[in-house]
PDB file of C-alpha atoms and ligand atoms in Angstrom:
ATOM      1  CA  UNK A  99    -171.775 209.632 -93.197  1.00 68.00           C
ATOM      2  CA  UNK A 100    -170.684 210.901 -96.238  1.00 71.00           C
ATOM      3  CA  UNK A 101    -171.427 207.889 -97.894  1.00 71.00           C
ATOM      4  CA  UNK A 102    -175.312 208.931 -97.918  1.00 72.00           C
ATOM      5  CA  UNK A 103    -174.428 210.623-100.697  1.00 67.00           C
ATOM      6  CA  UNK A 104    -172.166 208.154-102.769  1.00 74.00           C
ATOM      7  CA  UNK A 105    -174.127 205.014-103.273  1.00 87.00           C
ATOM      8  CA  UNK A 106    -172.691 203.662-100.337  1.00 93.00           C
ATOM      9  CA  UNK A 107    -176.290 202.542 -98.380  1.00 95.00           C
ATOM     10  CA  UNK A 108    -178.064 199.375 -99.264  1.00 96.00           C
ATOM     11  CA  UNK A 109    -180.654 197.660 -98.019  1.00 98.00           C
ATOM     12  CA  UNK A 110    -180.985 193.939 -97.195  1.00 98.00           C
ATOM     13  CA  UNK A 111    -184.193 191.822 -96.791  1.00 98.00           C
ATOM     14  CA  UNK A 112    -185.684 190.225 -93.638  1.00 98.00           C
ATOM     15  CA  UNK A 113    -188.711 187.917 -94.753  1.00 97.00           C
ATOM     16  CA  UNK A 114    -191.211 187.627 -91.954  1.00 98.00           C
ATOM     17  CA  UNK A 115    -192.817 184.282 -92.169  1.00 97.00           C
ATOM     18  CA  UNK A 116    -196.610 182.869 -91.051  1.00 97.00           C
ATOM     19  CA  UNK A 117    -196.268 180.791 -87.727  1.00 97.00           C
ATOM     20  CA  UNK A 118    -195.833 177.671 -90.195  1.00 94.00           C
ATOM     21  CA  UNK A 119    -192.168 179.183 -90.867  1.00 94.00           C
ATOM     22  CA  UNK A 120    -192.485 178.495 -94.551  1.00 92.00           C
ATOM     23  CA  UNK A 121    -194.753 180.861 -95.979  1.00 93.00           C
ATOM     24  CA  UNK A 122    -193.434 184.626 -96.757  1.00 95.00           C
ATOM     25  CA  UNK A 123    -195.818 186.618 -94.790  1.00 95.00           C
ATOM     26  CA  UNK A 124    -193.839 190.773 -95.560  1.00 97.00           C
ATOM     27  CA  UNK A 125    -189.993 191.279 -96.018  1.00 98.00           C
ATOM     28  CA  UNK A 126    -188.332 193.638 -93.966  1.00 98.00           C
ATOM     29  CA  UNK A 127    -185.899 196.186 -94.949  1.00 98.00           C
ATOM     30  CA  UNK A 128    -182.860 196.938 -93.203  1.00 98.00           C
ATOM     31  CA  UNK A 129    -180.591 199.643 -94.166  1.00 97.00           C
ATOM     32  CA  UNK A 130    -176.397 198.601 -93.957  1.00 97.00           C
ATOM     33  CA  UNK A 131    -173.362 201.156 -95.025  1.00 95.00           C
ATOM     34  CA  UNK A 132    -171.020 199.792 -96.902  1.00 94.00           C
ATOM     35  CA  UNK A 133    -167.535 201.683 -96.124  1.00 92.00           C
ATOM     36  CA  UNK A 134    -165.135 202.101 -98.154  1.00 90.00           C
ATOM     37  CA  UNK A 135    -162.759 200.966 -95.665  1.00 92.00           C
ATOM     38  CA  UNK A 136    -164.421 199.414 -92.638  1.00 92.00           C
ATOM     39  CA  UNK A 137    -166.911 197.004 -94.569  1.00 94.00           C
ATOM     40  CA  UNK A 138    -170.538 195.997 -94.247  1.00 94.00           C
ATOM     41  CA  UNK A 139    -171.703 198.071 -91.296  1.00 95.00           C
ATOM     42  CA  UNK A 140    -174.725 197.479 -89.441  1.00 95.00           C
ATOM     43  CA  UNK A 141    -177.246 200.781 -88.655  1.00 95.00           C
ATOM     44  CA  UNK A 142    -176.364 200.605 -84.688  1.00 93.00           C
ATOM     45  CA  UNK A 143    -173.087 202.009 -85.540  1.00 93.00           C
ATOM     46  CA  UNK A 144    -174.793 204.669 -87.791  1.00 93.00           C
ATOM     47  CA  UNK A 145    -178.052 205.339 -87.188  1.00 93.00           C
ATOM     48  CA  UNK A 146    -177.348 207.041 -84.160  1.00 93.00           C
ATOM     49  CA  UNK A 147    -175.200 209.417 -85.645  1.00 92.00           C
ATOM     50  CA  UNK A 148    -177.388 210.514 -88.445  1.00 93.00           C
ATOM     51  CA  UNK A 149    -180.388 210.968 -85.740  1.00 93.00           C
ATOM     52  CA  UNK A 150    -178.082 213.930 -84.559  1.00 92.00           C
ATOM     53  CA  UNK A 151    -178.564 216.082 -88.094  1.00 90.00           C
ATOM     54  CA  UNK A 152    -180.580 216.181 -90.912  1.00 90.00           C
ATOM     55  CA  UNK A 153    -178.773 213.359 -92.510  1.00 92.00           C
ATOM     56  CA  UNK A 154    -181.494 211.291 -90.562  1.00 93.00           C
ATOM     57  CA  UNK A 155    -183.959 212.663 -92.574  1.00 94.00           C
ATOM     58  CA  UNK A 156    -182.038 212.525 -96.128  1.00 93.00           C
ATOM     59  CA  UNK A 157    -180.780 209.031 -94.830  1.00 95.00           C
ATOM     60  CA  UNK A 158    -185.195 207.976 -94.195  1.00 95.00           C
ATOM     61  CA  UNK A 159    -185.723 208.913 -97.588  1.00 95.00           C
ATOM     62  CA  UNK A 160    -183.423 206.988 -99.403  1.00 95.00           C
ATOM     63  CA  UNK A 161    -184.340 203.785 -97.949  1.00 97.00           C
ATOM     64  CA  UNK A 162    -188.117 204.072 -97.927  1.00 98.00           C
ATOM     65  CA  UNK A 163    -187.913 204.895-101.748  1.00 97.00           C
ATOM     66  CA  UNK A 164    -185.265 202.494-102.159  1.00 97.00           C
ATOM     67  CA  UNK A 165    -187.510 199.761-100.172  1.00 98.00           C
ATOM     68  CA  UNK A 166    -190.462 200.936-102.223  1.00 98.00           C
ATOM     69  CA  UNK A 167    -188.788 200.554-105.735  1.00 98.00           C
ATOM     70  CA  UNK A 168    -187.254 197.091-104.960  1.00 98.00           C
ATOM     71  CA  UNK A 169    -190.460 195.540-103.421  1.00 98.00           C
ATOM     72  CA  UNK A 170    -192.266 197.254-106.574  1.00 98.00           C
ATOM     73  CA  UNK A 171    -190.130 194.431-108.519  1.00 98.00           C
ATOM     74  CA  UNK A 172    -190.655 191.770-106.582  1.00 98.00           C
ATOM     75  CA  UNK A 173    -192.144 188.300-107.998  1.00 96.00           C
ATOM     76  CA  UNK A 174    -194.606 187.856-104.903  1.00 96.00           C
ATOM     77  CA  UNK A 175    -196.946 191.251-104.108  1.00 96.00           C
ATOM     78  CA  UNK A 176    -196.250 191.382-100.638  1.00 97.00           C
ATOM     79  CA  UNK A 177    -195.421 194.058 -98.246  1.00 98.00           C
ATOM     80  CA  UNK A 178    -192.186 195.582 -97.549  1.00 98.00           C
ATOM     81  CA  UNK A 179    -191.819 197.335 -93.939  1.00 98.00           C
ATOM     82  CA  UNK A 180    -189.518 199.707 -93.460  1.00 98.00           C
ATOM     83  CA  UNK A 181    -188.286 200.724 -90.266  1.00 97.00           C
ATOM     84  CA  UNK A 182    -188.616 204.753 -89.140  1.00 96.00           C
ATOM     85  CA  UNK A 183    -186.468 207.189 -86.868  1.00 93.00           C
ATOM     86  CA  UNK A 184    -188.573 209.106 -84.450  1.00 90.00           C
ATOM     87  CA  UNK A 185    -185.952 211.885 -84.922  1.00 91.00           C
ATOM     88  CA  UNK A 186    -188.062 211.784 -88.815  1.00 91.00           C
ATOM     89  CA  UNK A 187    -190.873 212.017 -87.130  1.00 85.00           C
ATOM     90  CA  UNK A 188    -189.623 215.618 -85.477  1.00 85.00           C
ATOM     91  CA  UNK A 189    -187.239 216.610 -88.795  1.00 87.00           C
ATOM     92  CA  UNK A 190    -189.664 216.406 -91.400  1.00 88.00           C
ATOM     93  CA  UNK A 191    -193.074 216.145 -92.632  1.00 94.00           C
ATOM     94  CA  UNK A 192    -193.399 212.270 -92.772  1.00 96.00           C
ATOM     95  CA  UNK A 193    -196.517 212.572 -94.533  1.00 97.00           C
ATOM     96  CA  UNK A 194    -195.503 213.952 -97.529  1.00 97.00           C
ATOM     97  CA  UNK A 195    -192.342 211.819 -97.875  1.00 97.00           C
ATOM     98  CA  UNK A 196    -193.776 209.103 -97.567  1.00 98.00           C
ATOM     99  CA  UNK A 197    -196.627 210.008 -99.873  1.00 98.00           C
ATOM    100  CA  UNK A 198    -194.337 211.312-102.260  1.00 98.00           C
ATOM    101  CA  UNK A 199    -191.982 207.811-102.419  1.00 98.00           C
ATOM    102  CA  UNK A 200    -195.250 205.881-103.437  1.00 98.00           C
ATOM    103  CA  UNK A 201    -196.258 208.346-105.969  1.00 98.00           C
ATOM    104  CA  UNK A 202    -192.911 208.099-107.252  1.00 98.00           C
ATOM    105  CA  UNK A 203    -192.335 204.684-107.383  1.00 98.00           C
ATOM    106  CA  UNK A 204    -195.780 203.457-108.102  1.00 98.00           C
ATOM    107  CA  UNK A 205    -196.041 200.787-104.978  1.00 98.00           C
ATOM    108  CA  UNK A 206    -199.825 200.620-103.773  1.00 98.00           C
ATOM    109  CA  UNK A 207    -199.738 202.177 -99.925  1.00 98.00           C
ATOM    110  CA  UNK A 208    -201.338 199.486 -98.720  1.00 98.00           C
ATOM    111  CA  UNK A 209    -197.922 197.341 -99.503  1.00 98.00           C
ATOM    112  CA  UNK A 210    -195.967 199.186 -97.396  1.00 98.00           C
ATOM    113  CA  UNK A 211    -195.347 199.089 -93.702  1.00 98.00           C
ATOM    114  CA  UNK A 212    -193.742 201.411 -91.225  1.00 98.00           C
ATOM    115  CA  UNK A 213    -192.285 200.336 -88.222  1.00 97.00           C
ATOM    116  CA  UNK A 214    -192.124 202.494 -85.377  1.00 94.00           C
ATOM    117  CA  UNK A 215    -190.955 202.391 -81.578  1.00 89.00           C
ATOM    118  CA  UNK A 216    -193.273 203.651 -79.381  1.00 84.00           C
ATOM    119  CA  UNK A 217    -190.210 206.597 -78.352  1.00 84.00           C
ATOM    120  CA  UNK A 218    -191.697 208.501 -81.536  1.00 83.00           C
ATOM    121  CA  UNK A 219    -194.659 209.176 -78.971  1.00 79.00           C
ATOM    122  CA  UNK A 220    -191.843 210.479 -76.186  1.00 77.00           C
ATOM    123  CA  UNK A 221    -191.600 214.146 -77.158  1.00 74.00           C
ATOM    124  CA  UNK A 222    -194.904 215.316 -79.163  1.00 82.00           C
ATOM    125  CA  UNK A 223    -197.468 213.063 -77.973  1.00 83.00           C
ATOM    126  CA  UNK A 224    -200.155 214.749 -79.866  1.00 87.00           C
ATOM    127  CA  UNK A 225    -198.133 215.704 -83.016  1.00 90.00           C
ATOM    128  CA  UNK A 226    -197.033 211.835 -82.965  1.00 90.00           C
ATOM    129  CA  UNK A 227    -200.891 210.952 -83.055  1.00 91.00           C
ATOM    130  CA  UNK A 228    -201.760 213.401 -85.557  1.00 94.00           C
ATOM    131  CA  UNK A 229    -198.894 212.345 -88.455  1.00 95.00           C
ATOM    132  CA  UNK A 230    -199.878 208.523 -87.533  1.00 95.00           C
ATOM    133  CA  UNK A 231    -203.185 209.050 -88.427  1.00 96.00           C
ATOM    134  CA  UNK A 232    -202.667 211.129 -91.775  1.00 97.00           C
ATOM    135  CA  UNK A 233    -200.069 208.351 -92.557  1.00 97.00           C
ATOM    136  CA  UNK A 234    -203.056 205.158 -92.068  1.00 98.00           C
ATOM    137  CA  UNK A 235    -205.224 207.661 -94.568  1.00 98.00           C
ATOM    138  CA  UNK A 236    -202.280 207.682 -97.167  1.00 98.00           C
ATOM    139  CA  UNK A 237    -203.255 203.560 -96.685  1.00 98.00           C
ATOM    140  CA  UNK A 238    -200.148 202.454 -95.198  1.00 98.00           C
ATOM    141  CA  UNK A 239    -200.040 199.905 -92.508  1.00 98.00           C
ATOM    142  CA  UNK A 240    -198.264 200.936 -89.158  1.00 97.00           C
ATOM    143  CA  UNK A 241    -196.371 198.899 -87.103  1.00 96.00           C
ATOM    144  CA  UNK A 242    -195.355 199.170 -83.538  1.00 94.00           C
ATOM    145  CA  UNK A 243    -191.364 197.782 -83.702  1.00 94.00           C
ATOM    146  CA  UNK A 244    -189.829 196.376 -80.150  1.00 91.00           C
ATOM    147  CA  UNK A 245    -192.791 195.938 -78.479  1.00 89.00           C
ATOM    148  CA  UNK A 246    -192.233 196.037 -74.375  1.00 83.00           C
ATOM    149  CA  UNK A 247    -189.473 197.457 -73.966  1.00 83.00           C
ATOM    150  CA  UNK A 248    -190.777 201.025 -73.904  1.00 77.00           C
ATOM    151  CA  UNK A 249    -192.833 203.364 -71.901  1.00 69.00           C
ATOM    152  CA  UNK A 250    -196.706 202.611 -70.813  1.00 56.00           C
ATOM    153  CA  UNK A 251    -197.466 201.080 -74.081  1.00 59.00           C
ATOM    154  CA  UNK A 252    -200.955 199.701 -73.275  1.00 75.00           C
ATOM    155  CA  UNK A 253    -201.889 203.545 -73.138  1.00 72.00           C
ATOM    156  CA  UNK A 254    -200.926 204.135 -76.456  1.00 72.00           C
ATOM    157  CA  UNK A 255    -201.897 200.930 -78.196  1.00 78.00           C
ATOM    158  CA  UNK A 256    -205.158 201.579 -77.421  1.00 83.00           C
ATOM    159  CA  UNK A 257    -204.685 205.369 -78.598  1.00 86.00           C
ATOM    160  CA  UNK A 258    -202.860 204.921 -81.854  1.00 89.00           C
ATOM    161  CA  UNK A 259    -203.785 203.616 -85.364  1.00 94.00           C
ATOM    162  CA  UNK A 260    -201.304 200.672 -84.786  1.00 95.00           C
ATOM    163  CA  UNK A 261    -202.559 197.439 -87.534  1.00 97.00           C
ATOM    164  CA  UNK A 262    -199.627 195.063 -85.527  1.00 96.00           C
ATOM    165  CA  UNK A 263    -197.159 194.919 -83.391  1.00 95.00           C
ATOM    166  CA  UNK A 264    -193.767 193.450 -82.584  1.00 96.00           C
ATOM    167  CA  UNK A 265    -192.577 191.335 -79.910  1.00 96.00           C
ATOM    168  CA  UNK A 266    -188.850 192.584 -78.936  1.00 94.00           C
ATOM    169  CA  UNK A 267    -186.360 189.940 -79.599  1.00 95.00           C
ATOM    170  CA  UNK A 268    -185.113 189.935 -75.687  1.00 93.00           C
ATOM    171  CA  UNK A 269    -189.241 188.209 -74.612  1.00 94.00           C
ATOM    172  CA  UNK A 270    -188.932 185.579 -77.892  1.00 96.00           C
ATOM    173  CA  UNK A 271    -184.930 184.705 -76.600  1.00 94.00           C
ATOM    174  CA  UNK A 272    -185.810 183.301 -73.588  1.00 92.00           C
ATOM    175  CA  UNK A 273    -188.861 181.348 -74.425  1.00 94.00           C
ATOM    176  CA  UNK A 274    -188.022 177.822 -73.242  1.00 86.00           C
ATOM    177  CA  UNK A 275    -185.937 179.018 -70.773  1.00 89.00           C
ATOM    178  CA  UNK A 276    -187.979 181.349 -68.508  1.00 86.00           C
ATOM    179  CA  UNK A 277    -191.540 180.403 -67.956  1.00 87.00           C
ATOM    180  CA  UNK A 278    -192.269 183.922 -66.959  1.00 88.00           C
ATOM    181  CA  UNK A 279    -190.962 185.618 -70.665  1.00 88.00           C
ATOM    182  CA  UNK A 280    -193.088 182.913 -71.859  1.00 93.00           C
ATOM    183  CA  UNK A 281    -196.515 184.340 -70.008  1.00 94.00           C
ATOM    184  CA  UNK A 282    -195.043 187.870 -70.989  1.00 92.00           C
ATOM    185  CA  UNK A 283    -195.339 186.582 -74.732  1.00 95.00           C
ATOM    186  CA  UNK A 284    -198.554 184.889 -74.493  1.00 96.00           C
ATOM    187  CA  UNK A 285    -199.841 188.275 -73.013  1.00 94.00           C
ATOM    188  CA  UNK A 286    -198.548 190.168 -75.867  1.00 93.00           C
ATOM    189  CA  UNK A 287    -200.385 188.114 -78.449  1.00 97.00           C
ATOM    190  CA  UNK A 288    -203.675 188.352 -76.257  1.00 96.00           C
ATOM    191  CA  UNK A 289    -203.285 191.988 -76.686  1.00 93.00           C
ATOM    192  CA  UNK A 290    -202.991 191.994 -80.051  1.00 94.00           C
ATOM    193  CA  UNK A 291    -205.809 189.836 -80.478  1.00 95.00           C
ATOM    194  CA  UNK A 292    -207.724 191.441 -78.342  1.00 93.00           C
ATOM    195  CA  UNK A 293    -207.314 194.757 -80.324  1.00 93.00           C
ATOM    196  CA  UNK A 294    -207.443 193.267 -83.588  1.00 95.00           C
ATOM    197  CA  UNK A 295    -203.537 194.034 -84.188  1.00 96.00           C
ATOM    198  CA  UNK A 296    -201.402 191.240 -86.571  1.00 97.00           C
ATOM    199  CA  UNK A 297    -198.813 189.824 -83.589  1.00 98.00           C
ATOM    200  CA  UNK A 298    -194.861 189.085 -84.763  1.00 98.00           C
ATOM    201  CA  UNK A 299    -192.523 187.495 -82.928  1.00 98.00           C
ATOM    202  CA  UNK A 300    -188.729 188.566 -84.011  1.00 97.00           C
ATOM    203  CA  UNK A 301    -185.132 187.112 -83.347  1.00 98.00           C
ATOM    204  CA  UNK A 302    -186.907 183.636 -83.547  1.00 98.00           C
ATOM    205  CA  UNK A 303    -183.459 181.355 -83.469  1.00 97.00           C
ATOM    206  CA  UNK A 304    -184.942 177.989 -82.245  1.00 97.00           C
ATOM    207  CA  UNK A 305    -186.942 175.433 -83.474  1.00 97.00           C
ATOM    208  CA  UNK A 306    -188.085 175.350 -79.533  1.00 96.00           C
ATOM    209  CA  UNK A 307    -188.672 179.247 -79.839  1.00 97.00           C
ATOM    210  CA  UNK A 308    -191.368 178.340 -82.949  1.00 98.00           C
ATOM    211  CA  UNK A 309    -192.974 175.457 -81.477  1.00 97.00           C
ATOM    212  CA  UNK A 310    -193.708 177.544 -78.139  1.00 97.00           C
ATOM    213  CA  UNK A 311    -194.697 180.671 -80.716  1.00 98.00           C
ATOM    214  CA  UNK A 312    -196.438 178.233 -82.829  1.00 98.00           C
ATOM    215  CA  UNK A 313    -198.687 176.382 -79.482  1.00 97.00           C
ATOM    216  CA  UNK A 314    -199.354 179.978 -78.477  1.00 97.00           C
ATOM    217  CA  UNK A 315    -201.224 180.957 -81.694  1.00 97.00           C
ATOM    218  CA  UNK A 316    -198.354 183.691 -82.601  1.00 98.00           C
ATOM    219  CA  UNK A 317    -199.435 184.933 -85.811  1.00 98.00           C
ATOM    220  CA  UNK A 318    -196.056 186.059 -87.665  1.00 98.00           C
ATOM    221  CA  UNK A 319    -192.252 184.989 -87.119  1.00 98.00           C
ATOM    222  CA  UNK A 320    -188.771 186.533 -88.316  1.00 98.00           C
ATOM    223  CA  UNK A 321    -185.596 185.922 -87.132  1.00 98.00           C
ATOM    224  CA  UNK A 322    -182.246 183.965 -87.991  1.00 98.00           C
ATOM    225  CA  UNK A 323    -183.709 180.200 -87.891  1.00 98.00           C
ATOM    226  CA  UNK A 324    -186.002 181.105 -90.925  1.00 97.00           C
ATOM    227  CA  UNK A 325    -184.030 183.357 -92.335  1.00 97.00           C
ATOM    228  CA  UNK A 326    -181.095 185.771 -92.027  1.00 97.00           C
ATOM    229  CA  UNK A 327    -181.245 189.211 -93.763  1.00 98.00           C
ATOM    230  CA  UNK A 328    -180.590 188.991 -97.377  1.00 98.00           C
ATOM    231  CA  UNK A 329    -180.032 190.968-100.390  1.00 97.00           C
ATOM    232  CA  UNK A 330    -182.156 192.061-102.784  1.00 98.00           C
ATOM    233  CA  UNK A 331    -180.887 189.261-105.429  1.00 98.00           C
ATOM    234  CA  UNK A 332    -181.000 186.507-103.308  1.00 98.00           C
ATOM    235  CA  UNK A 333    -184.682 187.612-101.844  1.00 98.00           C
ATOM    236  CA  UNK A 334    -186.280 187.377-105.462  1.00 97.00           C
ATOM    237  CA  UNK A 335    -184.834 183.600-105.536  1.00 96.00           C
ATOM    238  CA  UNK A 336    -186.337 182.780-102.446  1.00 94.00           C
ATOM    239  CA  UNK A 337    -190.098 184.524-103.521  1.00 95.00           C
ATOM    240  CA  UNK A 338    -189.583 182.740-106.806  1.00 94.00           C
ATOM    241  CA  UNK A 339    -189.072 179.577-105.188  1.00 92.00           C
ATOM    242  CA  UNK A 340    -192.193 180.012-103.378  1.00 89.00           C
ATOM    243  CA  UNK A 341    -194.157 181.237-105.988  1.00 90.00           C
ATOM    244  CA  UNK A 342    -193.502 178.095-108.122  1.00 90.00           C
ATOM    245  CA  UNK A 343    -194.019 176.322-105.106  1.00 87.00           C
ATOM    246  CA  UNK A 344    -197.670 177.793-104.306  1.00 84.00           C
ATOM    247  CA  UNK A 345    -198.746 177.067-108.015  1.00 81.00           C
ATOM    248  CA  UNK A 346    -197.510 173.684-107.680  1.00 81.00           C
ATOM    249  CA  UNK A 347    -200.139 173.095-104.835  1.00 79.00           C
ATOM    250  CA  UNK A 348    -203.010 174.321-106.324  1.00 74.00           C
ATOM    251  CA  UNK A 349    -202.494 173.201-109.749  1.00 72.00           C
ATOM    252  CA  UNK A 350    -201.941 169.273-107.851  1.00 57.00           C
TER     253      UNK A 350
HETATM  254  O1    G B 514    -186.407 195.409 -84.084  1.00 63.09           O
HETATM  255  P1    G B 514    -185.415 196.079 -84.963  1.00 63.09           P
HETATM  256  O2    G B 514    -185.970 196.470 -86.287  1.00 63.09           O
HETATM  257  O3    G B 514    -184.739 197.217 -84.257  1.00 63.09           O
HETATM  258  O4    G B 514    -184.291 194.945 -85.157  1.00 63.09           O
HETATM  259  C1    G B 514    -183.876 194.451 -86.357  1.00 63.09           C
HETATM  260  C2    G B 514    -182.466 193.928 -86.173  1.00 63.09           C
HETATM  261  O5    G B 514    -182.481 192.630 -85.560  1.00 63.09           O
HETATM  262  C3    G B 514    -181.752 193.768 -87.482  1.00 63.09           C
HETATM  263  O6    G B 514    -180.505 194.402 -87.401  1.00 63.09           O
HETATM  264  C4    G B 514    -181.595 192.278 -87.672  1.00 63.09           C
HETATM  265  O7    G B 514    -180.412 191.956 -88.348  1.00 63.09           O
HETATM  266  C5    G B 514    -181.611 191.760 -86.248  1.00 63.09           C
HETATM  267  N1    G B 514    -182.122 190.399 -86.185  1.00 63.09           N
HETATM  268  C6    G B 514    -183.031 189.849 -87.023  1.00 63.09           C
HETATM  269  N2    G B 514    -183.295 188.558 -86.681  1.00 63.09           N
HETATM  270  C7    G B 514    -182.524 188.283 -85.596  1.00 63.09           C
HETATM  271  C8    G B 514    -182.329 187.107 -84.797  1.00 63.09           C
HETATM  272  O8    G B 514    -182.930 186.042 -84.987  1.00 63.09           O
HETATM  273  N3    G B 514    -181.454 187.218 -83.753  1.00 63.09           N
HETATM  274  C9    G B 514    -180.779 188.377 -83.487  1.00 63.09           C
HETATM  275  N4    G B 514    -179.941 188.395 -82.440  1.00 63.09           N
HETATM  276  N5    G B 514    -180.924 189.489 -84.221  1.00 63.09           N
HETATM  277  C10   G B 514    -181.785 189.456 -85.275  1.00 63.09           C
HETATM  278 MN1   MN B 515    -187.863 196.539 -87.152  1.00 63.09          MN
END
């Protein structure tokens, strides 16, 4: 984990997309190692590891103002998420790191996400509440990340400040092959319509997967079919290309 410390993180892009698949909705970031000798690594072979010092916290920082400085750049003003360790949540004051990456990059709160698993809300209940709610007055939105897979989530839906929330990957796999992960799906985006919350469906691999998502009135879609993560190079083609795109339109 040394490599924290020697430019060896980087980020790489996941665009999430409207239902329509075509339209860049966010981007989200997702932290990789890149070691010296065992390559590209993913953050399940990391992440865990960092969670079990402070390195979790250093580790947090880096990429939100990392996320925040690139998406500052970027040719399409959209928001970058940016996923969060509930072991940050415990470590640190959130509040003011986060606050202090947008002051010091410059990036308007309101384009930045944070996604969150509802285990941040496992050990300090209360305290979990009580950062969540000083983070939505900073003006950034919140995002619950693997939706149903956790504890009694419909308690704390209702509860926290959440603007949208995630539909784990495992649900949006089986669509088309279980019609009973389907109804768990369309209940998800009920919910979320119901309280107001932006619903996205990840690890969308299927052209079945996005009709069904599509039928059901999903609102937001990520995963490999539209696009794979990407870096930060190859992200600011692909938001060019839409840009030039959108201006086509309404020029014609
Ligand atoms: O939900 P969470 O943020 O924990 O998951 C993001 C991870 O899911 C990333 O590591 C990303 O690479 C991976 N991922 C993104 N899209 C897909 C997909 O379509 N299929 C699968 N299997 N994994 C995906
Ligand atoms: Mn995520």
């Amino acid at each position: 984990l040394e490599g924290i410390g020697r430019d060896e993180l980087v980020l790489h892009y996941q665009p999430r997309f409207k239902v329509d698949g075509v339209t860049v909705a966010s981007v989200e970031a997702l932290v990789r190692w890149r070691h010296p000798r065992l390559g590209l690594l993913p953050p399940d072979r990391f992440i865990a590891l960092a969670e079990e010092s402070e390195l979790i916290v250093l580790l947090g920082n880096w990429v939100i103002r990392e996320a925040c400085t690139k998406a500052k750049a970027w040719p399409l003003e959209i928001m970058v998420s940016v996923n969060m360790s509930p072991a940050q949540f415990s470590r640190s004051d959130v509040v003011h790191d986060v606050a202090e990456a947008l002051r010091h990059t410059g990036l308007a709160a309101h384009r930045l996400e944070l996604e969150i698993t509802e285990n941040v809300m496992l050990n300090d209940v209360e305290g979990a509440l009580q950062t969540m709610n000083s983070l939505k007055e900073l003006g950034v939105r919140l995002n619950m990340d693997d939706f149903g897979t956790g504890y009694s989530s419909l308690g704390y839906l209702r509860t926290y400040p959440f603007d949208s929330i995630k539909i784990d990957k495992r649900f949006v796999q089986s669509l088309g092959k279980s019609a009973s992960d389907r109804s768990v799906v369309q209940a998800i985006i009920n919910l979320g319509n119901a309280m107001g919350m932006t619903v996205t469906a990840e690890g969308v691999e299927t052209a079945e997967q996005l009709a069904l998502l599509n039928d059901d009135q999903c609102h937001e879609v990520q995963g490999f079919l539209l696009s794979r993560p990407v870096d930060n190079d190859v992200l600011v083609q692909i938001m060019r290309r839409q840009r030039a795109n959108t201006a086509t339109e309404s020029s014609g």
